[in-house]
Amino acid sequence: MPPSPQPTRLRPLSHIERYSSTRHPLGIYRCVVFTCRYQLASPLTRPQLYAALASVVRAHPTLRVGILGQSTNSPAFSHVPELDLRNHVAFCSVDDAASVGEYEDAVADKQGWRHDLLWQNIETQPPWQLIVVRPPQGLFPAYHEDLLFGYHHSIADGTSGKVFHEHLLAALNTPLDSSHEEASRLLSFPDPPLLPEAQQDVIPYRNTLPFILDTLWHGLAPSWLHFPKPCIWYSRNIDFSLPYKTRVLPVDVAPSVLSSLITASRNNSTSLTGLLHALTLVSLSLRLPPDEAPAFVADTPINSRRYVGPAADPSLLSTLRVLISGTSHTHPPPEVSSVRNAHADLDGIIWTIARRVKNELAATMSRLPVNDPISGLDYISDWFQYWRKKDGHPRDSSWEISNIGVLTGDPLSQSSIAAITRIIFTNGSMVAGPPIGLGVGSVSGGGLNIGISWQQNAVSEALIKGLAGDLASYIDAFHETGKFKS
């Protein structure tokens, strides 16, 4: 039997795509999961779902490529000429859930489980999966199914997860004839796809000399020549030997409560992202002892689509791809001490911190793509050495809040069969990154979800549950009383 032909090599992965591709063979990051709850007129059939998925796959080239050389510093996308949707779709029924709460726990557990799986046959099988989770019949007033979209971070970013579900929803609500549905599980793509360009090729980065020198200094100079970093809380040192098990804990915010938060944030010259950073800071400051957590650093990813220049192909801008940047916010000891002061005006402090975070984020976004740290990834020639050097050392930040904004999910109508009513967006365990991730997003006309994710035993479960409880109680208290804490 002749050997199988080698996959056709497409463009090399961009610097930010290599950032994720090199973490995968090391096992320190596996995938993103973006889950949507679909309200349906009736249970999804496999042909119906395959037909809708076929439309999505045809529209988004990164859903039909593999990755060659993931264990090298020169990975590239590969052409996958045929795709069988049976390899990308799974159905799971939660029959033993006696309540909505038990079912929600099962969905969160399934989301964490999907985060932990490594992608198999990644050279010839596109690294993404859709898991349909079904509740017991009659658990909800209307019929619902949760669709978990797990995907390798090198083929799509957080915003792309939202785009995927919006396109899938539109495809489900587009009638197709039965012959098309039956044929759509086997997809053929004989010609190599036109892929979205590498991020560094479509964003016109411009770096000043001080920024370049600072980047090289921190990357090349010995550690003993650097100014000492402030002592921050990061839970525990990076540990590659710790079992990779992701835990997920969602916090739901009702539509009316979300409306209160948005109005108050605008009235206080801040944003929902800024406010959630401030509330997270308050919770962790009050739950951790001062000697263990004198200060914190928090990260905020940024959607970089707004910085794409005229060289980019406009037809590819809205496809699934990776276009991201980010910034950090330092919460120094005096600020943390003020939160811990029992006599302080805590609500006033919360709004002050929320405004500062929002202003820092706005300043970064107005400056980009000048002096974007992402452009400095070009200086890393050996990513595997870069990651391995982090093992055993402190983390650089305490938590990350990634806000993907509002997903368009129109309510169910006589002309549609599906609507989206809830999302859970989470990162997998960031072994070499912040110990806590908060994925934030909402559905148009609906509520907000904060998906908290962490690596089991890298962070105390009691601390995470305390954080989730605090966020829920602070937000509910504000809606009811106008104050986060009495």
Coordinates of C-alpha atoms in Angstrom, one line a residue:
M1 CA 0.0 0.0 0.0
P2 CA 1.6 3.3 -1.1
P3 CA 2.2 5.9 1.7
S4 CA -0.3 8.6 2.1
P5 CA 0.7 11.8 0.4
Q6 CA 2.1 14.6 2.6
P7 CA -0.4 17.4 3.2
T8 CA 0.2 20.5 1.1
R9 CA 1.9 23.3 3.1
L10 CA 0.1 26.6 3.1
R11 CA 1.3 29.9 4.7
P12 CA 3.5 29.9 7.8
L13 CA 1.7 30.6 11.1
S14 CA 1.9 34.2 12.2
H15 CA 3.9 35.2 15.3
I16 CA 0.8 35.3 17.5
E17 CA -0.5 32.0 15.9
R18 CA 2.9 30.4 16.8
Y19 CA 2.4 31.7 20.4
S20 CA -0.5 29.2 20.6
S21 CA 0.7 26.4 18.3
T22 CA 3.9 25.9 20.4
R23 CA 2.0 25.6 23.6
H24 CA -0.1 22.7 22.3
P25 CA 2.7 20.0 21.9
L26 CA 4.0 21.1 25.3
G27 CA 0.5 20.5 26.7
I28 CA 0.3 23.9 28.5
Y29 CA -2.6 25.2 26.5
R30 CA -5.1 23.2 24.3
C31 CA -8.1 25.2 23.1
V32 CA -10.7 27.9 23.5
V33 CA -14.3 27.0 24.2
F34 CA -17.3 29.2 23.2
T35 CA -20.6 27.7 24.2
C36 CA -24.0 29.0 23.2
R37 CA -27.4 27.8 24.4
Y38 CA -29.8 27.5 21.5
Q39 CA -33.5 27.7 22.0
L40 CA -35.0 25.4 19.4
A41 CA -38.4 24.6 17.9
S42 CA -37.3 20.9 18.1
P43 CA -34.1 18.8 18.7
L44 CA -31.4 19.3 16.2
T45 CA -31.0 16.4 13.8
R46 CA -27.6 15.4 12.5
P47 CA -28.4 16.2 8.9
Q48 CA -29.8 19.5 9.9
L49 CA -26.7 20.4 11.9
Y50 CA -24.4 19.1 9.3
A51 CA -26.0 21.2 6.6
A52 CA -25.7 24.3 8.8
L53 CA -22.1 23.5 9.7
A54 CA -21.2 22.9 6.0
S55 CA -22.2 26.5 5.3
V56 CA -20.0 27.7 8.1
V57 CA -17.0 25.6 7.1
R58 CA -17.2 26.8 3.5
A59 CA -17.3 30.4 4.6
H60 CA -14.3 30.2 7.0
P61 CA -11.0 28.9 5.6
T62 CA -9.3 28.3 9.0
L63 CA -12.0 25.6 9.7
R64 CA -10.6 23.5 6.9
V65 CA -6.8 23.5 7.6
G66 CA -4.5 21.5 9.7
I67 CA -1.1 22.5 11.3
L68 CA 2.2 21.1 10.0
G69 CA 5.3 21.1 12.2
Q70 CA 3.6 22.1 15.5
S71 CA 6.6 20.8 17.4
T72 CA 9.0 23.0 15.5
N73 CA 9.6 26.7 15.4
S74 CA 8.4 26.9 11.7
P75 CA 4.8 25.6 11.8
A76 CA 2.5 26.1 8.8
F77 CA -1.1 25.6 7.9
S78 CA -1.9 22.5 5.8
H79 CA -4.5 22.0 3.1
V80 CA -7.2 19.5 4.1
P81 CA -8.9 18.5 0.9
E82 CA -11.7 16.5 2.5
L83 CA -13.5 17.0 5.8
D84 CA -16.0 14.6 7.4
L85 CA -18.2 16.4 9.8
R86 CA -18.7 13.2 11.8
N87 CA -15.1 13.7 13.0
H88 CA -16.0 17.2 14.3
V89 CA -19.5 16.7 15.9
A90 CA -20.5 14.8 19.1
F91 CA -23.8 14.6 20.9
C92 CA -24.1 14.3 24.7
S93 CA -27.3 13.9 26.7
V94 CA -27.4 14.9 30.4
D95 CA -30.2 12.6 31.5
D96 CA -29.5 12.5 35.2
A97 CA -29.8 16.3 35.9
A98 CA -32.7 16.8 38.3
S99 CA -32.7 20.6 38.2
V100 CA -31.5 23.4 36.0
G101 CA -28.6 24.0 38.4
E102 CA -27.4 20.4 38.0
Y103 CA -27.6 20.7 34.3
E104 CA -25.6 23.9 34.3
D105 CA -22.9 22.2 36.4
A106 CA -22.8 19.4 33.8
V107 CA -22.4 21.9 30.9
A108 CA -19.6 23.6 32.8
D109 CA -17.9 20.3 33.5
K110 CA -18.1 19.4 29.8
Q111 CA -16.6 22.7 28.9
G112 CA -13.7 22.1 31.2
W113 CA -13.3 18.6 29.8
R114 CA -13.1 19.9 26.2
H115 CA -10.4 22.4 27.3
D116 CA -8.2 19.5 28.4
L117 CA -8.2 17.5 25.2
L118 CA -5.2 17.6 22.9
W119 CA -5.9 17.7 19.2
Q120 CA -5.3 14.5 17.3
N121 CA -4.0 14.1 13.7
I122 CA -3.6 17.9 13.6
E123 CA -1.8 17.8 10.3
T124 CA -4.7 16.3 8.4
Q125 CA -7.7 17.1 10.6
P126 CA -8.8 20.6 11.4
P127 CA -8.5 21.3 15.1
W128 CA -12.0 22.1 16.1
Q129 CA -15.1 20.3 17.5
L130 CA -18.8 21.0 18.2
I131 CA -20.4 19.2 21.1
V132 CA -24.2 19.2 21.4
V133 CA -25.2 18.9 25.0
R134 CA -28.9 18.0 25.6
P135 CA -30.8 18.5 28.8
P136 CA -33.5 16.1 30.1
Q137 CA -36.8 16.6 28.4
G138 CA -39.0 19.1 30.2
L139 CA -36.2 20.7 32.2
F140 CA -36.7 24.1 30.5
P141 CA -40.0 25.7 29.6
A142 CA -38.8 25.7 26.0
Y143 CA -36.5 23.2 24.3
H144 CA -32.8 24.1 24.5
E145 CA -29.5 22.6 23.6
D146 CA -26.0 23.8 24.5
L147 CA -23.5 23.8 21.6
L148 CA -19.9 23.8 22.7
F149 CA -17.5 25.0 20.1
G150 CA -13.9 24.1 21.0
Y151 CA -11.1 25.2 18.8
H152 CA -7.3 25.6 18.6
H153 CA -6.3 29.2 19.4
S154 CA -4.0 29.3 16.3
I155 CA -7.0 29.1 13.9
A156 CA -9.3 31.6 15.7
D157 CA -9.5 34.1 18.5
G158 CA -12.3 34.9 21.0
T159 CA -14.1 37.2 18.6
S160 CA -14.1 34.4 16.1
G161 CA -16.0 32.1 18.5
K162 CA -18.8 34.7 18.5
V163 CA -18.6 34.9 14.6
F164 CA -18.9 31.1 14.4
H165 CA -22.1 30.9 16.4
E166 CA -23.7 33.9 14.7
H167 CA -23.0 32.3 11.3
L168 CA -24.2 28.9 12.6
L169 CA -27.4 30.4 13.9
A170 CA -28.1 32.1 10.6
A171 CA -27.4 28.8 8.7
L172 CA -29.8 26.9 11.0
N173 CA -32.5 29.4 10.3
T174 CA -32.0 29.1 6.5
P175 CA -34.2 26.3 5.0
L176 CA -32.4 23.7 3.0
D177 CA -33.7 20.8 1.0
S178 CA -33.2 17.3 2.4
S179 CA -30.9 16.1 -0.4
H180 CA -28.5 18.9 0.4
E181 CA -28.7 18.1 4.1
E182 CA -27.8 14.4 3.6
A183 CA -24.8 15.2 1.4
S184 CA -23.3 17.8 3.6
R185 CA -21.5 15.6 6.2
L186 CA -18.7 15.0 3.6
L187 CA -17.2 18.2 2.4
S188 CA -14.7 18.4 -0.4
F189 CA -12.2 21.2 -0.9
P190 CA -9.8 20.2 -3.7
D191 CA -8.3 23.6 -4.1
P192 CA -6.2 25.1 -1.3
P193 CA -8.1 27.8 0.6
L194 CA -7.3 31.5 0.6
L195 CA -6.3 32.0 4.2
P196 CA -6.6 35.2 6.2
E197 CA -3.3 37.0 6.2
A198 CA -0.8 36.8 9.1
Q199 CA -1.5 39.5 11.7
Q200 CA 1.9 41.1 11.2
D201 CA 1.3 41.4 7.5
V202 CA -2.0 43.4 7.7
I203 CA -1.5 45.6 10.7
P204 CA 0.9 48.4 10.1
Y205 CA 3.0 48.2 13.3
R206 CA 5.3 51.1 14.0
N207 CA 7.6 51.1 17.0
T208 CA 9.6 53.9 18.5
L209 CA 13.3 53.5 19.3
P210 CA 12.7 53.5 23.1
F211 CA 10.1 50.8 22.8
I212 CA 12.5 48.6 20.6
L213 CA 15.4 49.1 23.1
D214 CA 13.1 48.3 26.0
T215 CA 11.8 45.1 24.3
L216 CA 15.3 43.9 23.5
W217 CA 16.6 44.8 26.9
H218 CA 13.9 42.8 28.7
G219 CA 14.3 39.9 26.3
L220 CA 18.1 39.7 26.1
A221 CA 19.6 41.3 29.2
P222 CA 20.3 39.0 32.2
S223 CA 17.7 39.1 35.0
W224 CA 20.1 40.6 37.5
L225 CA 20.3 43.8 35.4
H226 CA 16.5 44.4 35.4
F227 CA 14.8 46.6 37.9
P228 CA 13.0 44.3 40.4
K229 CA 9.4 43.6 39.6
P230 CA 6.8 44.6 42.2
C231 CA 5.7 41.7 44.3
I232 CA 2.2 40.6 43.1
W233 CA -0.2 37.7 43.8
Y234 CA 0.0 35.0 41.1
S235 CA -1.2 32.0 43.2
R236 CA 1.8 29.7 42.6
N237 CA 4.8 29.4 40.3
I238 CA 4.4 28.1 36.8
D239 CA 4.5 24.3 37.0
F240 CA 4.5 22.2 33.9
S241 CA 4.3 19.0 35.9
L242 CA 0.9 19.9 37.4
P243 CA -1.9 17.8 35.8
Y244 CA -3.7 19.8 33.1
K245 CA -7.3 19.9 34.3
T246 CA -9.4 23.0 33.6
R247 CA -12.3 23.9 35.8
V248 CA -15.1 26.2 34.7
L249 CA -17.5 28.2 36.9
P250 CA -20.0 30.4 35.1
V251 CA -21.6 33.5 36.7
D252 CA -24.9 34.6 35.1
V253 CA -26.2 38.2 35.2
A254 CA -29.9 38.7 34.4
P255 CA -30.8 41.1 31.6
S256 CA -32.4 43.7 34.0
V257 CA -29.3 43.6 36.2
L258 CA -27.0 44.0 33.2
S259 CA -28.9 47.0 32.1
S260 CA -28.3 48.6 35.6
L261 CA -24.6 47.9 35.4
I262 CA -24.2 49.3 31.9
T263 CA -26.1 52.5 32.8
A264 CA -24.1 53.0 36.0
S265 CA -20.8 52.4 34.2
R266 CA -21.6 55.0 31.6
N267 CA -22.7 57.5 34.3
N268 CA -19.4 56.9 36.1
S269 CA -17.3 57.3 32.9
T270 CA -16.2 53.7 32.8
S271 CA -17.0 50.4 31.0
L272 CA -18.2 47.0 32.0
T273 CA -14.7 45.6 31.5
G274 CA -13.3 48.3 33.8
L275 CA -15.9 47.6 36.4
L276 CA -15.4 43.8 36.3
H277 CA -11.7 44.4 36.8
A278 CA -12.4 46.5 39.8
L279 CA -14.8 44.0 41.3
T280 CA -12.4 41.2 40.8
L281 CA -9.7 43.2 42.6
V282 CA -12.0 43.9 45.5
S283 CA -12.9 40.3 45.9
L284 CA -9.4 38.9 45.8
S285 CA -8.0 41.7 48.0
L286 CA -10.5 41.0 50.7
R287 CA -10.1 37.2 50.5
L288 CA -6.3 37.0 50.3
P289 CA -4.0 38.1 53.2
P290 CA -1.9 41.3 52.7
D291 CA 1.4 39.5 53.0
E292 CA 0.5 37.0 50.3
A293 CA -1.2 39.5 48.0
P294 CA 0.2 43.0 48.4
A295 CA -0.5 43.9 44.8
F296 CA -1.9 42.5 41.6
V297 CA -1.5 42.8 37.8
A298 CA -4.4 42.1 35.5
D299 CA -4.5 41.6 31.7
T300 CA -7.1 42.6 29.1
P301 CA -6.9 41.2 25.5
I302 CA -7.8 43.6 22.7
N303 CA -9.5 42.8 19.4
S304 CA -7.1 44.1 16.8
R305 CA -9.5 44.1 13.8
R306 CA -9.8 47.9 14.0
Y307 CA -6.1 48.3 13.2
V308 CA -6.0 46.3 10.0
G309 CA -4.5 48.4 7.2
P310 CA -5.4 48.8 3.5
A311 CA -3.2 45.9 2.5
A312 CA -5.6 43.4 3.9
D313 CA -8.2 41.5 1.8
P314 CA -11.5 43.0 2.9
S315 CA -13.3 39.8 2.1
L316 CA -11.3 37.9 4.7
L317 CA -11.6 40.4 7.6
S318 CA -14.8 38.9 9.1
T319 CA -13.6 35.3 8.7
L320 CA -12.4 33.2 11.7
R321 CA -8.8 34.3 12.3
V322 CA -6.4 35.6 15.0
L323 CA -6.1 39.4 15.4
I324 CA -5.4 40.3 19.0
S325 CA -3.3 42.5 21.2
G326 CA -3.6 43.3 24.9
T327 CA -2.6 45.5 27.8
S328 CA -2.0 45.1 31.5
H329 CA -3.2 47.0 34.6
T330 CA -1.1 47.2 37.7
H331 CA -2.9 47.5 41.1
P332 CA -0.1 48.7 43.4
P333 CA 0.1 48.2 47.2
P334 CA -1.5 51.6 48.2
E335 CA -4.5 50.9 46.0
V336 CA -4.9 47.4 47.4
S337 CA -4.5 48.7 50.9
S338 CA -7.3 51.2 50.3
V339 CA -9.6 48.4 49.4
R340 CA -8.8 46.6 52.6
N341 CA -9.4 49.6 54.7
A342 CA -12.6 48.8 56.7
H343 CA -13.5 52.5 56.9
A344 CA -13.0 53.4 53.3
D345 CA -15.8 54.3 50.8
L346 CA -15.5 51.0 49.0
D347 CA -18.0 52.0 46.3
G348 CA -16.2 55.1 45.5
I349 CA -12.9 53.2 45.3
I350 CA -14.5 50.7 42.9
W351 CA -15.6 53.3 40.5
T352 CA -12.2 55.1 40.7
I353 CA -10.4 51.9 39.9
A354 CA -12.9 51.0 37.1
R355 CA -12.4 54.5 35.5
R356 CA -8.6 54.1 35.7
V357 CA -8.7 50.7 34.0
K358 CA -11.0 51.9 31.3
N359 CA -8.8 55.0 30.7
E360 CA -5.7 52.8 30.5
L361 CA -7.4 50.5 28.0
A362 CA -8.6 53.4 26.0
A363 CA -5.2 55.0 25.9
T364 CA -3.6 51.7 24.7
M365 CA -6.3 51.3 22.0
S366 CA -5.8 54.9 20.8
R367 CA -2.0 54.4 20.5
L368 CA -2.1 51.0 18.7
P369 CA -0.6 49.8 16.4
V370 CA 2.3 52.0 17.6
N371 CA 4.4 50.2 20.2
D372 CA 2.3 47.1 20.3
P373 CA 3.9 44.4 22.5
I374 CA 2.5 41.8 20.0
S375 CA 5.0 43.2 17.4
G376 CA 7.8 42.2 19.7
L377 CA 7.0 38.5 19.2
D378 CA 9.1 38.7 16.1
Y379 CA 12.2 38.7 18.4
I380 CA 11.4 35.2 19.8
S381 CA 13.3 32.7 17.6
D382 CA 12.8 29.6 19.8
W383 CA 9.4 29.4 21.3
F384 CA 9.9 26.1 23.0
Q385 CA 12.9 27.5 24.9
Y386 CA 10.9 30.6 25.7
W387 CA 8.1 28.5 27.3
R388 CA 10.4 26.0 29.1
K389 CA 12.3 28.9 30.7
K390 CA 9.1 29.9 32.4
D391 CA 8.7 26.6 34.2
G392 CA 9.2 27.0 37.9
H393 CA 9.1 30.8 37.8
P394 CA 6.5 33.3 39.0
R395 CA 3.7 34.3 36.7
D396 CA 3.5 37.9 35.3
S397 CA -0.1 38.6 36.1
S398 CA -2.9 37.7 38.5
W399 CA -6.0 37.4 36.2
E400 CA -7.2 38.1 32.7
I401 CA -10.6 39.5 31.6
S402 CA -11.5 38.9 28.0
N403 CA -14.7 40.6 26.9
I404 CA -16.0 39.5 23.5
G405 CA -18.9 41.9 23.6
V406 CA -22.5 41.2 22.4
L407 CA -23.5 38.3 20.3
T408 CA -26.5 38.8 18.0
G409 CA -29.0 36.1 18.9
D410 CA -32.5 37.1 17.6
P411 CA -35.5 35.7 19.5
L412 CA -37.3 32.7 18.2
S413 CA -40.0 33.6 15.7
Q414 CA -42.4 31.9 13.3
S415 CA -39.9 32.3 10.5
S416 CA -37.0 30.7 12.5
I417 CA -36.2 27.5 14.2
A418 CA -33.3 28.6 16.5
A419 CA -32.2 31.5 18.8
I420 CA -29.3 31.9 21.1
T421 CA -30.1 32.8 24.7
R422 CA -26.9 32.3 26.7
I423 CA -23.1 32.0 26.2
I424 CA -20.2 30.7 28.2
F425 CA -16.8 31.8 26.8
T426 CA -13.7 30.5 28.5
N427 CA -10.0 30.0 28.0
G428 CA -8.4 26.8 29.0
S429 CA -5.9 26.6 31.8
M430 CA -3.1 29.1 31.1
V431 CA -0.2 27.2 32.6
A432 CA 2.3 29.8 31.7
G433 CA -0.1 32.8 32.0
P434 CA -2.5 34.3 34.6
P435 CA -3.9 31.7 37.0
I436 CA -7.5 33.0 36.6
G437 CA -9.3 33.7 33.4
L438 CA -12.6 35.5 33.1
G439 CA -14.4 35.3 29.8
V440 CA -17.2 37.9 29.4
G441 CA -20.0 38.1 26.9
S442 CA -23.7 38.7 26.4
V443 CA -26.5 38.0 24.0
S444 CA -28.4 40.9 22.4
G445 CA -31.5 41.5 24.5
G446 CA -30.4 38.9 27.1
G447 CA -28.1 38.6 30.0
L448 CA -24.4 38.5 30.6
N449 CA -22.2 35.6 31.5
I450 CA -18.8 35.6 33.2
G451 CA -17.0 32.3 32.6
I452 CA -14.3 31.8 35.2
S453 CA -11.7 29.2 34.3
W454 CA -8.6 28.0 36.2
Q455 CA -6.3 25.0 36.4
Q456 CA -7.2 22.6 39.2
N457 CA -4.7 22.8 42.1
A458 CA -3.0 25.9 40.5
V459 CA -5.5 28.0 42.3
S460 CA -7.6 27.3 45.4
E461 CA -11.1 26.1 44.5
A462 CA -12.4 27.9 47.6
L463 CA -10.9 31.2 46.3
I464 CA -12.5 30.7 42.9
K465 CA -15.9 29.9 44.4
G466 CA -15.5 33.0 46.7
L467 CA -14.7 35.2 43.7
A468 CA -17.7 33.8 41.7
G469 CA -20.0 34.4 44.8
D470 CA -18.6 37.9 45.3
L471 CA -19.1 38.9 41.7
A472 CA -22.7 37.7 41.8
S473 CA -23.5 39.3 45.2
Y474 CA -21.8 42.6 44.4
I475 CA -23.7 42.9 41.1
D476 CA -27.0 41.9 42.5
A477 CA -26.6 44.2 45.5
F478 CA -25.9 47.1 43.2
H479 CA -29.0 46.4 41.2
E480 CA -31.1 46.3 44.3
T481 CA -29.6 49.0 46.4
G482 CA -27.3 51.1 44.2
K483 CA -24.2 50.0 46.2
F484 CA -21.9 47.0 45.7
K485 CA -21.3 46.5 49.4
S486 CA -23.1 47.9 52.4

